[in-house]
PDB file of C-alpha atoms in Angstrom:
ATOM      1  CA  MET A   1       4.412  14.769   7.701  1.00  0.00           C
ATOM      2  CA  SER A   2       3.425  14.178   4.856  1.00  0.00           C
ATOM      3  CA  ASP A   3       0.186  14.574   2.992  1.00  0.00           C
ATOM      4  CA  PRO A   4      -1.473  11.033   2.429  1.00  0.00           C
ATOM      5  CA  HIS A   5      -2.708  12.754  -1.600  1.00  0.00           C
ATOM      6  CA  SER A   6       0.926  14.390  -1.862  1.00  0.00           C
ATOM      7  CA  ALA A   7       3.090  10.673  -0.632  1.00  0.00           C
ATOM      8  CA  GLY A   8       6.511  11.477  -3.987  1.00  0.00           C
ATOM      9  CA  SER A   9       3.872   8.980  -6.323  1.00  0.00           C
ATOM     10  CA  GLY A  10       2.273  11.692  -8.304  1.00  0.00           C
ATOM     11  CA  GLY A  11      -0.165  13.037  -6.196  1.00  0.00           C
ATOM     12  CA  ARG A  12      -1.693   9.344  -5.464  1.00  0.00           C
ATOM     13  CA  PRO A  13      -2.171   8.147  -1.395  1.00  0.00           C
ATOM     14  CA  GLY A  14       1.110   6.255  -0.035  1.00  0.00           C
ATOM     15  CA  PRO A  15       2.055   5.423   3.311  1.00  0.00           C
ATOM     16  CA  PRO A  16       4.933   7.736   4.600  1.00  0.00           C
ATOM     17  CA  ARG A  17       8.314   7.220   2.444  1.00  0.00           C
ATOM     18  CA  PHE A  18      10.095   6.135   5.486  1.00  0.00           C
ATOM     19  CA  ARG A  19       9.019   2.719   5.550  1.00  0.00           C
ATOM     20  CA  ARG A  20      10.667  -0.076   3.493  1.00  0.00           C
ATOM     21  CA  PRO A  21       8.035  -2.370   1.455  1.00  0.00           C
ATOM     22  CA  ALA A  22       8.563  -5.547   2.150  1.00  0.00           C
ATOM     23  CA  ALA A  23      10.841  -7.536   0.365  1.00  0.00           C
ATOM     24  CA  LEU A  24       9.240 -10.120  -2.401  1.00  0.00           C
ATOM     25  CA  PHE A  25      11.219 -13.140  -2.883  1.00  0.00           C
ATOM     26  CA  PHE A  26      10.250 -15.921  -3.385  1.00  0.00           C
ATOM     27  CA  ASP A  27      11.708 -19.952  -2.358  1.00  0.00           C
ATOM     28  CA  PRO A  28      13.765 -21.381  -4.503  1.00  0.00           C
ATOM     29  CA  ALA A  29      11.871 -24.903  -5.888  1.00  0.00           C
ATOM     30  CA  ASP A  30      15.023 -26.992  -4.924  1.00  0.00           C
ATOM     31  CA  GLU A  31      17.763 -26.748  -1.786  1.00  0.00           C
ATOM     32  CA  ARG A  32      20.160 -26.179  -4.505  1.00  0.00           C
ATOM     33  CA  GLY A  33      18.875 -23.325  -4.927  1.00  0.00           C
ATOM     34  CA  ARG A  34      18.699 -21.728  -1.820  1.00  0.00           C
ATOM     35  CA  GLU A  35      22.022 -20.041  -1.400  1.00  0.00           C
ATOM     36  CA  GLU A  36      20.717 -17.191  -4.069  1.00  0.00           C
ATOM     37  CA  GLU A  37      18.512 -14.503  -4.532  1.00  0.00           C
ATOM     38  CA  HIS A  38      15.918 -15.355  -6.766  1.00  0.00           C
ATOM     39  CA  PHE A  39      13.251 -12.255  -7.618  1.00  0.00           C
ATOM     40  CA  PHE A  40      10.981 -13.135 -10.025  1.00  0.00           C
ATOM     41  CA  ASP A  41      12.803 -14.768 -11.893  1.00  0.00           C
ATOM     42  CA  LEU A  42      14.747 -11.388 -13.347  1.00  0.00           C
ATOM     43  CA  GLU A  43      18.145 -12.467 -12.521  1.00  0.00           C
ATOM     44  CA  SER A  44      18.051 -14.946 -14.893  1.00  0.00           C
ATOM     45  CA  LEU A  45      17.430 -12.627 -17.289  1.00  0.00           C
ATOM     46  CA  THR A  46      20.502 -11.291 -19.399  1.00  0.00           C
ATOM     47  CA  ASP A  47      19.165  -9.334 -22.490  1.00  0.00           C
ATOM     48  CA  PRO A  48      18.594  -5.137 -21.556  1.00  0.00           C
ATOM     49  CA  ALA A  49      15.749  -5.257 -23.308  1.00  0.00           C
ATOM     50  CA  GLU A  50      13.896  -7.936 -21.826  1.00  0.00           C
ATOM     51  CA  LEU A  51      15.672  -6.590 -18.461  1.00  0.00           C
ATOM     52  CA  LEU A  52      13.885  -2.743 -18.172  1.00  0.00           C
ATOM     53  CA  GLY A  53      10.906  -4.488 -19.947  1.00  0.00           C
ATOM     54  CA  ARG A  54       9.824  -7.634 -17.020  1.00  0.00           C
ATOM     55  CA  SER A  55      11.114  -4.643 -14.113  1.00  0.00           C
ATOM     56  CA  THR A  56       8.901  -1.687 -14.809  1.00  0.00           C
ATOM     57  CA  GLU A  57       5.897  -4.808 -15.421  1.00  0.00           C
ATOM     58  CA  LEU A  58       6.591  -5.456 -11.870  1.00  0.00           C
ATOM     59  CA  ALA A  59       7.376  -2.149 -11.141  1.00  0.00           C
ATOM     60  CA  VAL A  60       4.028  -0.597 -12.440  1.00  0.00           C
ATOM     61  CA  ALA A  61       1.698  -3.553 -10.879  1.00  0.00           C
ATOM     62  CA  PHE A  62       3.826  -3.589  -7.604  1.00  0.00           C
ATOM     63  CA  GLN A  63       2.850  -0.002  -7.482  1.00  0.00           C
ATOM     64  CA  ALA A  64      -0.468   0.059  -8.795  1.00  0.00           C
ATOM     65  CA  ALA A  65      -1.468  -2.308  -5.629  1.00  0.00           C
ATOM     66  CA  ALA A  66       0.822  -0.424  -3.139  1.00  0.00           C
ATOM     67  CA  ASP A  67      -2.409   2.295  -4.619  1.00  0.00           C
ATOM     68  CA  ARG A  68      -4.840   0.027  -4.103  1.00  0.00           C
ATOM     69  CA  ALA A  69      -4.066  -1.040  -1.011  1.00  0.00           C
ATOM     70  CA  VAL A  70      -3.012   2.495   0.500  1.00  0.00           C
ATOM     71  CA  GLU A  71      -6.884   3.038  -1.059  1.00  0.00           C
ATOM     72  CA  TYR A  72      -8.034   0.842   1.361  1.00  0.00           C
ATOM     73  CA  GLN A  73      -6.337   1.575   4.310  1.00  0.00           C
ATOM     74  CA  ALA A  74      -7.671   5.306   4.016  1.00  0.00           C
ATOM     75  CA  LEU A  75     -11.347   3.511   3.455  1.00  0.00           C
ATOM     76  CA  ALA A  76     -10.491   1.522   7.203  1.00  0.00           C
ATOM     77  CA  ALA A  77      -9.603   3.913   8.617  1.00  0.00           C
ATOM     78  CA  ALA A  78     -12.701   6.112   7.556  1.00  0.00           C
ATOM     79  CA  GLN A  79     -15.256   3.004   9.204  1.00  0.00           C
ATOM     80  CA  LEU A  80     -12.930   2.949  11.948  1.00  0.00           C
ATOM     81  CA  ALA A  81     -13.344   6.336  12.942  1.00  0.00           C
ATOM     82  CA  ASP A  82     -16.879   6.322  11.989  1.00  0.00           C
ATOM     83  CA  PRO A  83     -19.268   8.992  14.458  1.00  0.00           C
ATOM     84  CA  ARG A  84     -22.080   6.124  13.706  1.00  0.00           C
ATOM     85  CA  ARG A  85     -20.252   3.408  15.238  1.00  0.00           C
ATOM     86  CA  PHE A  86     -20.934   2.958  19.015  1.00  0.00           C
ATOM     87  CA  ASP A  87     -17.371   0.927  18.995  1.00  0.00           C
ATOM     88  CA  ARG A  88     -15.215   4.031  16.637  1.00  0.00           C
ATOM     89  CA  LEU A  89     -11.718   4.512  17.513  1.00  0.00           C
ATOM     90  CA  PRO A  90     -10.116   8.399  17.872  1.00  0.00           C
ATOM     91  CA  ALA A  91      -7.542   9.341  15.286  1.00  0.00           C
ATOM     92  CA  ALA A  92      -3.965   8.992  17.289  1.00  0.00           C
ATOM     93  CA  ALA A  93      -5.586   5.277  17.921  1.00  0.00           C
ATOM     94  CA  ILE A  94      -5.603   4.137  14.519  1.00  0.00           C
ATOM     95  CA  ALA A  95      -2.289   5.779  13.892  1.00  0.00           C
ATOM     96  CA  ASP A  96      -0.864   3.854  16.528  1.00  0.00           C
ATOM     97  CA  ARG A  97      -1.918   0.715  14.645  1.00  0.00           C
ATOM     98  CA  ALA A  98      -1.503   1.755  11.502  1.00  0.00           C
ATOM     99  CA  GLY A  99       2.294   3.218  12.541  1.00  0.00           C
ATOM    100  CA  TRP A 100       1.014   7.212  11.393  1.00  0.00           C
ATOM    101  CA  THR A 101       1.007   9.663  13.179  1.00  0.00           C
ATOM    102  CA  GLU A 102      -2.694  11.458  14.300  1.00  0.00           C
ATOM    103  CA  ASP A 103      -2.052  14.373  11.252  1.00  0.00           C
ATOM    104  CA  TYR A 104      -1.898  11.209   8.890  1.00  0.00           C
ATOM    105  CA  ALA A 105      -4.080   9.423  10.340  1.00  0.00           C
ATOM    106  CA  GLN A 106      -6.342  11.919  10.218  1.00  0.00           C
ATOM    107  CA  LYS A 107      -6.032  12.614   6.600  1.00  0.00           C
ATOM    108  CA  MET A 108      -6.230   8.662   5.798  1.00  0.00           C
ATOM    109  CA  ILE A 109      -9.404   9.044   7.172  1.00  0.00           C
ATOM    110  CA  ASP A 110     -10.134  12.309   5.679  1.00  0.00           C
ATOM    111  CA  TYR A 111      -9.463  10.708   2.221  1.00  0.00           C
ATOM    112  CA  GLY A 112     -11.397   6.934   3.671  1.00  0.00           C
ATOM    113  CA  ARG A 113     -14.768   9.296   3.616  1.00  0.00           C
ATOM    114  CA  GLU A 114     -14.089  11.063   0.643  1.00  0.00           C
ATOM    115  CA  LEU A 115     -13.289   7.386  -1.711  1.00  0.00           C
ATOM    116  CA  GLN A 116     -16.905   6.321   0.761  1.00  0.00           C
ATOM    117  CA  ARG A 117     -18.446   9.499  -0.839  1.00  0.00           C
ATOM    118  CA  ARG A 118     -17.290   8.917  -4.163  1.00  0.00           C
ATOM    119  CA  ARG A 119     -18.794   5.107  -4.021  1.00  0.00           C
ATOM    120  CA  SER A 120     -21.503   5.461  -2.373  1.00  0.00           C
ATOM    121  CA  PRO A 121     -24.735   6.030  -5.641  1.00  0.00           C
ATOM    122  CA  THR A 122     -26.766   7.835  -2.856  1.00  0.00           C
ATOM    123  CA  ASP A 123     -24.013  10.660  -1.967  1.00  0.00           C
TER     124      ASP A 123
END
């Protein structure tokens, strides 16, 4: 069981590592390029220094986006489990919806509550 606060990303929360990320490919502008795979035009770069720089920028941007998405997952999990809601869900139901284990769902609920406390000016 993976802790959302230490999921192998420098202490940042993250989804279980057994999941593969979605492919981030774009469609070519015309039919000629349909056979080739394009990934943000990186395959067209010939200078290794430029390729390293651009691919590093993409990796950092994707990691930041993934971290932000995990925060939103945690906030949603906390909201769905809020005991003040008449339609609240138990951790098992949230785990089932998200494809998590129940333990991980509970940790995400707790992390979401922590995020809510940090964002709330009255607490």
